[in-house]
JSON list of C-alpha atoms in Angstrom, two decimals:
[
{"chain": "A", "resi": 1, "resn": "UNK", "atom": "CA", "xyz": [15.75, 38.36, -37.46]},
{"chain": "A", "resi": 2, "resn": "UNK", "atom": "CA", "xyz": [18.49, 36.40, -35.69]},
{"chain": "A", "resi": 3, "resn": "UNK", "atom": "CA", "xyz": [17.78, 32.70, -35.52]},
{"chain": "A", "resi": 4, "resn": "UNK", "atom": "CA", "xyz": [18.02, 32.74, -31.73]},
{"chain": "A", "resi": 5, "resn": "UNK", "atom": "CA", "xyz": [15.10, 35.18, -31.50]},
{"chain": "A", "resi": 6, "resn": "UNK", "atom": "CA", "xyz": [12.92, 33.07, -33.76]},
{"chain": "A", "resi": 7, "resn": "UNK", "atom": "CA", "xyz": [13.84, 29.96, -31.80]},
{"chain": "A", "resi": 8, "resn": "UNK", "atom": "CA", "xyz": [13.15, 31.64, -28.46]},
{"chain": "A", "resi": 9, "resn": "UNK", "atom": "CA", "xyz": [9.66, 32.86, -29.25]},
{"chain": "A", "resi": 10, "resn": "UNK", "atom": "CA", "xyz": [8.58, 30.66, -32.11]},
{"chain": "A", "resi": 11, "resn": "UNK", "atom": "CA", "xyz": [7.48, 33.71, -34.09]},
{"chain": "A", "resi": 12, "resn": "UNK", "atom": "CA", "xyz": [9.47, 35.75, -36.57]},
{"chain": "A", "resi": 13, "resn": "UNK", "atom": "CA", "xyz": [10.40, 36.27, -40.19]},
{"chain": "A", "resi": 14, "resn": "UNK", "atom": "CA", "xyz": [13.48, 35.89, -42.33]},
{"chain": "A", "resi": 15, "resn": "UNK", "atom": "CA", "xyz": [13.70, 39.68, -42.68]},
{"chain": "A", "resi": 16, "resn": "UNK", "atom": "CA", "xyz": [15.15, 42.09, -40.15]},
{"chain": "A", "resi": 17, "resn": "UNK", "atom": "CA", "xyz": [11.67, 42.78, -38.81]},
{"chain": "A", "resi": 18, "resn": "UNK", "atom": "CA", "xyz": [10.58, 42.30, -35.25]},
{"chain": "A", "resi": 19, "resn": "UNK", "atom": "CA", "xyz": [7.39, 40.46, -34.38]},
{"chain": "A", "resi": 20, "resn": "UNK", "atom": "CA", "xyz": [5.22, 42.12, -31.75]},
{"chain": "A", "resi": 21, "resn": "UNK", "atom": "CA", "xyz": [2.15, 40.88, -29.92]},
{"chain": "A", "resi": 22, "resn": "UNK", "atom": "CA", "xyz": [-0.08, 43.93, -29.42]},
{"chain": "A", "resi": 23, "resn": "UNK", "atom": "CA", "xyz": [-3.08, 43.96, -27.07]},
{"chain": "A", "resi": 24, "resn": "UNK", "atom": "CA", "xyz": [-5.92, 46.31, -27.99]},
{"chain": "A", "resi": 25, "resn": "UNK", "atom": "CA", "xyz": [-8.72, 47.50, -25.73]},
{"chain": "A", "resi": 26, "resn": "UNK", "atom": "CA", "xyz": [-11.46, 50.12, -25.63]},
{"chain": "A", "resi": 27, "resn": "UNK", "atom": "CA", "xyz": [-14.35, 50.85, -23.28]},
{"chain": "A", "resi": 28, "resn": "UNK", "atom": "CA", "xyz": [-15.38, 54.37, -24.17]},
{"chain": "A", "resi": 29, "resn": "UNK", "atom": "CA", "xyz": [-17.50, 55.45, -27.11]},
{"chain": "A", "resi": 30, "resn": "UNK", "atom": "CA", "xyz": [-16.14, 58.20, -29.35]},
{"chain": "A", "resi": 31, "resn": "UNK", "atom": "CA", "xyz": [-18.47, 60.64, -31.17]},
{"chain": "A", "resi": 32, "resn": "UNK", "atom": "CA", "xyz": [-16.66, 60.15, -34.51]},
{"chain": "A", "resi": 33, "resn": "UNK", "atom": "CA", "xyz": [-15.38, 56.58, -34.28]},
{"chain": "A", "resi": 34, "resn": "UNK", "atom": "CA", "xyz": [-18.32, 54.89, -32.56]},
{"chain": "A", "resi": 35, "resn": "UNK", "atom": "CA", "xyz": [-18.58, 52.07, -30.06]},
{"chain": "A", "resi": 36, "resn": "UNK", "atom": "CA", "xyz": [-15.55, 50.44, -28.38]},
{"chain": "A", "resi": 37, "resn": "UNK", "atom": "CA", "xyz": [-15.82, 47.45, -30.74]},
{"chain": "A", "resi": 38, "resn": "UNK", "atom": "CA", "xyz": [-15.67, 49.82, -33.74]},
{"chain": "A", "resi": 39, "resn": "UNK", "atom": "CA", "xyz": [-12.66, 51.63, -32.28]},
{"chain": "A", "resi": 40, "resn": "UNK", "atom": "CA", "xyz": [-10.78, 48.35, -31.78]},
{"chain": "A", "resi": 41, "resn": "UNK", "atom": "CA", "xyz": [-11.51, 47.35, -35.39]},
{"chain": "A", "resi": 42, "resn": "UNK", "atom": "CA", "xyz": [-10.37, 50.77, -36.64]},
{"chain": "A", "resi": 43, "resn": "UNK", "atom": "CA", "xyz": [-7.17, 50.56, -34.58]},
{"chain": "A", "resi": 44, "resn": "UNK", "atom": "CA", "xyz": [-6.42, 47.16, -36.12]},
{"chain": "A", "resi": 45, "resn": "UNK", "atom": "CA", "xyz": [-6.83, 48.66, -39.60]},
{"chain": "A", "resi": 46, "resn": "UNK", "atom": "CA", "xyz": [-4.67, 51.68, -38.80]},
{"chain": "A", "resi": 47, "resn": "UNK", "atom": "CA", "xyz": [-1.86, 49.54, -37.38]},
{"chain": "A", "resi": 48, "resn": "UNK", "atom": "CA", "xyz": [-1.91, 47.44, -40.53]},
{"chain": "A", "resi": 49, "resn": "UNK", "atom": "CA", "xyz": [-1.81, 50.52, -42.77]},
{"chain": "A", "resi": 50, "resn": "UNK", "atom": "CA", "xyz": [0.87, 52.45, -40.88]},
{"chain": "A", "resi": 51, "resn": "UNK", "atom": "CA", "xyz": [3.21, 50.13, -38.99]},
{"chain": "A", "resi": 52, "resn": "UNK", "atom": "CA", "xyz": [3.94, 47.07, -41.02]},
{"chain": "A", "resi": 53, "resn": "UNK", "atom": "CA", "xyz": [2.43, 43.72, -41.82]},
{"chain": "A", "resi": 54, "resn": "UNK", "atom": "CA", "xyz": [-0.28, 42.43, -39.50]},
{"chain": "A", "resi": 55, "resn": "UNK", "atom": "CA", "xyz": [0.11, 38.66, -39.75]},
{"chain": "A", "resi": 56, "resn": "UNK", "atom": "CA", "xyz": [-2.75, 37.64, -37.45]},
{"chain": "A", "resi": 57, "resn": "UNK", "atom": "CA", "xyz": [-5.72, 39.23, -35.68]},
{"chain": "A", "resi": 58, "resn": "UNK", "atom": "CA", "xyz": [-7.85, 37.73, -32.94]},
{"chain": "A", "resi": 59, "resn": "UNK", "atom": "CA", "xyz": [-11.59, 38.08, -32.73]},
{"chain": "A", "resi": 60, "resn": "UNK", "atom": "CA", "xyz": [-12.84, 41.13, -30.85]},
{"chain": "A", "resi": 61, "resn": "UNK", "atom": "CA", "xyz": [-14.18, 39.96, -27.49]},
{"chain": "A", "resi": 62, "resn": "UNK", "atom": "CA", "xyz": [-16.00, 41.59, -24.58]},
{"chain": "A", "resi": 63, "resn": "UNK", "atom": "CA", "xyz": [-14.58, 41.66, -21.06]},
{"chain": "A", "resi": 64, "resn": "UNK", "atom": "CA", "xyz": [-15.50, 43.02, -17.66]},
{"chain": "A", "resi": 65, "resn": "UNK", "atom": "CA", "xyz": [-14.10, 46.39, -16.54]},
{"chain": "A", "resi": 66, "resn": "UNK", "atom": "CA", "xyz": [-10.88, 46.67, -14.52]},
{"chain": "A", "resi": 67, "resn": "UNK", "atom": "CA", "xyz": [-10.37, 49.29, -11.84]},
{"chain": "A", "resi": 68, "resn": "UNK", "atom": "CA", "xyz": [-12.69, 52.27, -11.35]},
{"chain": "A", "resi": 69, "resn": "UNK", "atom": "CA", "xyz": [-14.24, 52.16, -14.82]},
{"chain": "A", "resi": 70, "resn": "UNK", "atom": "CA", "xyz": [-17.68, 50.54, -14.93]},
{"chain": "A", "resi": 71, "resn": "UNK", "atom": "CA", "xyz": [-17.82, 50.10, -18.70]},
{"chain": "A", "resi": 72, "resn": "UNK", "atom": "CA", "xyz": [-17.36, 46.78, -20.45]},
{"chain": "A", "resi": 73, "resn": "UNK", "atom": "CA", "xyz": [-14.29, 46.50, -22.69]},
{"chain": "A", "resi": 74, "resn": "UNK", "atom": "CA", "xyz": [-13.84, 45.36, -26.26]},
{"chain": "A", "resi": 75, "resn": "UNK", "atom": "CA", "xyz": [-10.49, 43.54, -26.55]},
{"chain": "A", "resi": 76, "resn": "UNK", "atom": "CA", "xyz": [-8.38, 41.99, -29.29]},
{"chain": "A", "resi": 77, "resn": "UNK", "atom": "CA", "xyz": [-4.79, 41.14, -30.11]},
{"chain": "A", "resi": 78, "resn": "UNK", "atom": "CA", "xyz": [-2.69, 41.16, -33.23]},
{"chain": "A", "resi": 79, "resn": "UNK", "atom": "CA", "xyz": [0.71, 40.06, -34.44]},
{"chain": "A", "resi": 80, "resn": "UNK", "atom": "CA", "xyz": [2.66, 42.81, -36.15]},
{"chain": "A", "resi": 81, "resn": "UNK", "atom": "CA", "xyz": [5.86, 42.60, -38.21]},
{"chain": "A", "resi": 82, "resn": "UNK", "atom": "CA", "xyz": [7.73, 45.90, -38.02]},
{"chain": "A", "resi": 83, "resn": "UNK", "atom": "CA", "xyz": [11.24, 47.24, -38.42]},
{"chain": "A", "resi": 84, "resn": "UNK", "atom": "CA", "xyz": [10.59, 49.66, -35.54]},
{"chain": "A", "resi": 85, "resn": "UNK", "atom": "CA", "xyz": [12.41, 49.08, -32.27]},
{"chain": "A", "resi": 86, "resn": "UNK", "atom": "CA", "xyz": [10.25, 48.83, -29.11]},
{"chain": "A", "resi": 87, "resn": "UNK", "atom": "CA", "xyz": [10.64, 52.50, -28.09]},
{"chain": "A", "resi": 88, "resn": "UNK", "atom": "CA", "xyz": [9.75, 53.75, -31.57]},
{"chain": "A", "resi": 89, "resn": "UNK", "atom": "CA", "xyz": [6.78, 51.40, -31.75]},
{"chain": "A", "resi": 90, "resn": "UNK", "atom": "CA", "xyz": [5.56, 52.60, -28.34]},
{"chain": "A", "resi": 91, "resn": "UNK", "atom": "CA", "xyz": [5.66, 56.21, -29.57]},
{"chain": "A", "resi": 92, "resn": "UNK", "atom": "CA", "xyz": [3.63, 55.34, -32.67]},
{"chain": "A", "resi": 93, "resn": "UNK", "atom": "CA", "xyz": [1.12, 53.33, -30.60]},
{"chain": "A", "resi": 94, "resn": "UNK", "atom": "CA", "xyz": [0.65, 56.27, -28.22]},
{"chain": "A", "resi": 95, "resn": "UNK", "atom": "CA", "xyz": [0.17, 58.62, -31.18]},
{"chain": "A", "resi": 96, "resn": "UNK", "atom": "CA", "xyz": [-2.45, 56.22, -32.55]},
{"chain": "A", "resi": 97, "resn": "UNK", "atom": "CA", "xyz": [-4.23, 56.18, -29.17]},
{"chain": "A", "resi": 98, "resn": "UNK", "atom": "CA", "xyz": [-4.31, 60.00, -29.15]},
{"chain": "A", "resi": 99, "resn": "UNK", "atom": "CA", "xyz": [-5.52, 60.13, -32.77]},
{"chain": "A", "resi": 100, "resn": "UNK", "atom": "CA", "xyz": [-8.47, 57.91, -31.80]},
{"chain": "A", "resi": 101, "resn": "UNK", "atom": "CA", "xyz": [-9.40, 60.09, -28.85]},
{"chain": "A", "resi": 102, "resn": "UNK", "atom": "CA", "xyz": [-7.43, 58.80, -25.87]},
{"chain": "A", "resi": 103, "resn": "UNK", "atom": "CA", "xyz": [-6.62, 61.46, -23.30]},
{"chain": "A", "resi": 104, "resn": "UNK", "atom": "CA", "xyz": [-4.09, 60.39, -20.67]},
{"chain": "A", "resi": 105, "resn": "UNK", "atom": "CA", "xyz": [-5.07, 61.54, -17.21]},
{"chain": "A", "resi": 106, "resn": "UNK", "atom": "CA", "xyz": [-3.51, 60.64, -13.89]},
{"chain": "A", "resi": 107, "resn": "UNK", "atom": "CA", "xyz": [-5.75, 57.75, -12.86]},
{"chain": "A", "resi": 108, "resn": "UNK", "atom": "CA", "xyz": [-4.87, 54.26, -14.11]},
{"chain": "A", "resi": 109, "resn": "UNK", "atom": "CA", "xyz": [-7.50, 51.92, -15.51]},
{"chain": "A", "resi": 110, "resn": "UNK", "atom": "CA", "xyz": [-10.06, 54.61, -16.20]},
{"chain": "A", "resi": 111, "resn": "UNK", "atom": "CA", "xyz": [-12.37, 54.56, -19.20]},
{"chain": "A", "resi": 112, "resn": "UNK", "atom": "CA", "xyz": [-10.52, 55.13, -22.46]},
{"chain": "A", "resi": 113, "resn": "UNK", "atom": "CA", "xyz": [-11.29, 55.18, -26.13]},
{"chain": "A", "resi": 114, "resn": "UNK", "atom": "CA", "xyz": [-8.21, 53.09, -26.93]},
{"chain": "A", "resi": 115, "resn": "UNK", "atom": "CA", "xyz": [-5.42, 51.25, -25.16]},
{"chain": "A", "resi": 116, "resn": "UNK", "atom": "CA", "xyz": [-2.58, 49.69, -27.16]},
{"chain": "A", "resi": 117, "resn": "UNK", "atom": "CA", "xyz": [0.00, 47.63, -25.28]},
{"chain": "A", "resi": 118, "resn": "UNK", "atom": "CA", "xyz": [3.12, 45.82, -26.44]},
{"chain": "A", "resi": 119, "resn": "UNK", "atom": "CA", "xyz": [2.80, 42.46, -24.70]},
{"chain": "A", "resi": 120, "resn": "UNK", "atom": "CA", "xyz": [5.70, 40.48, -26.21]},
{"chain": "A", "resi": 121, "resn": "UNK", "atom": "CA", "xyz": [8.27, 40.92, -28.95]},
{"chain": "A", "resi": 122, "resn": "UNK", "atom": "CA", "xyz": [10.59, 38.60, -30.84]},
{"chain": "A", "resi": 123, "resn": "UNK", "atom": "CA", "xyz": [13.63, 40.18, -29.17]},
{"chain": "A", "resi": 124, "resn": "UNK", "atom": "CA", "xyz": [12.70, 38.62, -25.83]},
{"chain": "A", "resi": 125, "resn": "UNK", "atom": "CA", "xyz": [13.12, 41.00, -22.90]},
{"chain": "A", "resi": 126, "resn": "UNK", "atom": "CA", "xyz": [13.19, 44.80, -23.14]},
{"chain": "A", "resi": 127, "resn": "UNK", "atom": "CA", "xyz": [13.40, 47.18, -20.18]},
{"chain": "A", "resi": 128, "resn": "UNK", "atom": "CA", "xyz": [13.36, 50.97, -20.20]},
{"chain": "A", "resi": 129, "resn": "UNK", "atom": "CA", "xyz": [11.72, 53.48, -17.85]},
{"chain": "A", "resi": 130, "resn": "UNK", "atom": "CA", "xyz": [8.80, 53.96, -20.25]},
{"chain": "A", "resi": 131, "resn": "UNK", "atom": "CA", "xyz": [8.38, 50.37, -21.44]},
{"chain": "A", "resi": 132, "resn": "UNK", "atom": "CA", "xyz": [8.85, 46.84, -20.13]},
{"chain": "A", "resi": 133, "resn": "UNK", "atom": "CA", "xyz": [8.47, 43.78, -22.36]},
{"chain": "A", "resi": 134, "resn": "UNK", "atom": "CA", "xyz": [7.03, 41.29, -21.57]},
{"chain": "A", "resi": 135, "resn": "UNK", "atom": "CA", "xyz": [4.21, 43.48, -20.29]},
{"chain": "A", "resi": 136, "resn": "UNK", "atom": "CA", "xyz": [4.44, 43.11, -16.50]},
{"chain": "A", "resi": 137, "resn": "UNK", "atom": "CA", "xyz": [0.73, 42.36, -15.94]},
{"chain": "A", "resi": 138, "resn": "UNK", "atom": "CA", "xyz": [-0.29, 40.35, -18.99]},
{"chain": "A", "resi": 139, "resn": "UNK", "atom": "CA", "xyz": [-0.02, 36.99, -17.18]},
{"chain": "A", "resi": 140, "resn": "UNK", "atom": "CA", "xyz": [-2.84, 38.12, -14.84]},
{"chain": "A", "resi": 141, "resn": "UNK", "atom": "CA", "xyz": [-5.21, 39.36, -17.53]},
{"chain": "A", "resi": 142, "resn": "UNK", "atom": "CA", "xyz": [-7.57, 36.97, -19.23]},
{"chain": "A", "resi": 143, "resn": "UNK", "atom": "CA", "xyz": [-8.70, 39.81, -21.52]},
{"chain": "A", "resi": 144, "resn": "UNK", "atom": "CA", "xyz": [-5.14, 39.82, -22.95]},
{"chain": "A", "resi": 145, "resn": "UNK", "atom": "CA", "xyz": [-4.40, 36.10, -22.78]},
{"chain": "A", "resi": 146, "resn": "UNK", "atom": "CA", "xyz": [-7.66, 34.99, -24.44]},
{"chain": "A", "resi": 147, "resn": "UNK", "atom": "CA", "xyz": [-7.18, 36.99, -27.66]},
{"chain": "A", "resi": 148, "resn": "UNK", "atom": "CA", "xyz": [-3.41, 36.32, -27.62]},
{"chain": "A", "resi": 149, "resn": "UNK", "atom": "CA", "xyz": [-3.98, 32.57, -27.36]},
{"chain": "A", "resi": 150, "resn": "UNK", "atom": "CA", "xyz": [-6.18, 32.72, -30.48]},
{"chain": "A", "resi": 151, "resn": "UNK", "atom": "CA", "xyz": [-3.30, 33.99, -32.62]},
{"chain": "A", "resi": 152, "resn": "UNK", "atom": "CA", "xyz": [-0.05, 33.00, -30.88]},
{"chain": "A", "resi": 153, "resn": "UNK", "atom": "CA", "xyz": [-0.74, 30.05, -28.57]},
{"chain": "A", "resi": 154, "resn": "UNK", "atom": "CA", "xyz": [2.80, 28.68, -28.79]},
{"chain": "A", "resi": 155, "resn": "UNK", "atom": "CA", "xyz": [4.68, 31.95, -28.24]},
{"chain": "A", "resi": 156, "resn": "UNK", "atom": "CA", "xyz": [6.88, 31.45, -25.18]},
{"chain": "A", "resi": 157, "resn": "UNK", "atom": "CA", "xyz": [7.26, 34.04, -22.45]},
{"chain": "A", "resi": 158, "resn": "UNK", "atom": "CA", "xyz": [11.01, 34.75, -22.23]},
{"chain": "A", "resi": 159, "resn": "UNK", "atom": "CA", "xyz": [10.81, 35.02, -18.43]},
{"chain": "A", "resi": 160, "resn": "UNK", "atom": "CA", "xyz": [8.70, 32.00, -17.52]},
{"chain": "A", "resi": 161, "resn": "UNK", "atom": "CA", "xyz": [9.29, 29.74, -20.52]},
{"chain": "A", "resi": 162, "resn": "UNK", "atom": "CA", "xyz": [5.54, 29.06, -20.66]},
{"chain": "A", "resi": 163, "resn": "UNK", "atom": "CA", "xyz": [3.54, 29.41, -23.85]},
{"chain": "A", "resi": 164, "resn": "UNK", "atom": "CA", "xyz": [0.64, 31.83, -24.00]},
{"chain": "A", "resi": 165, "resn": "UNK", "atom": "CA", "xyz": [-1.71, 28.83, -24.07]},
{"chain": "A", "resi": 166, "resn": "UNK", "atom": "CA", "xyz": [-0.12, 27.44, -20.87]},
{"chain": "A", "resi": 167, "resn": "UNK", "atom": "CA", "xyz": [-0.22, 30.84, -19.17]},
{"chain": "A", "resi": 168, "resn": "UNK", "atom": "CA", "xyz": [-3.90, 31.28, -20.08]},
{"chain": "A", "resi": 169, "resn": "UNK", "atom": "CA", "xyz": [-4.72, 27.79, -18.76]},
{"chain": "A", "resi": 170, "resn": "UNK", "atom": "CA", "xyz": [-2.93, 28.50, -15.47]},
{"chain": "A", "resi": 171, "resn": "UNK", "atom": "CA", "xyz": [-4.81, 31.77, -15.03]},
{"chain": "A", "resi": 172, "resn": "UNK", "atom": "CA", "xyz": [-8.11, 30.06, -15.80]},
{"chain": "A", "resi": 173, "resn": "UNK", "atom": "CA", "xyz": [-7.42, 27.31, -13.22]},
{"chain": "A", "resi": 174, "resn": "UNK", "atom": "CA", "xyz": [-6.38, 29.89, -10.63]},
{"chain": "A", "resi": 175, "resn": "UNK", "atom": "CA", "xyz": [-9.56, 31.93, -11.19]},
{"chain": "A", "resi": 176, "resn": "UNK", "atom": "CA", "xyz": [-11.75, 28.82, -10.86]},
{"chain": "A", "resi": 177, "resn": "UNK", "atom": "CA", "xyz": [-10.12, 28.00, -7.50]},
{"chain": "A", "resi": 178, "resn": "UNK", "atom": "CA", "xyz": [-10.46, 31.56, -6.19]}
]
């Protein structure tokens, strides 16, 4: 990885790999794969086996539902080293979601067996019609920031310059005031 990328984010390797921060969530049971917590754990295993080296995993935590879904979520985050570019990684993540039972329907934030999001990557900013990195909403989501802060507290957002720890603290203060 170019030195500038490693310096910018604080995460990277000496190889030509990219480092990705992946958020994982589930709030729908699957008849074969079990409870949301089990699905998140299985997704973490599959990503490790198929995509590259998983260098860190957060604990799996519970969070309140977002949007129309009324089911509690199981959430986690992991750091992944992969030679895949962001578009290719997105395709593999979406295939993994489908393999574990996710069906994409029109409504956002509905119950789902698995949601895999690229939050940050060592390349800084990436923008394409199908994918924006940093994830546009991660700064507003404690269910992403909490697990991310467990494994990458010093990773800096390339847009704000704030670390994940600082972003999580700001969100926490804002929620307490609201």
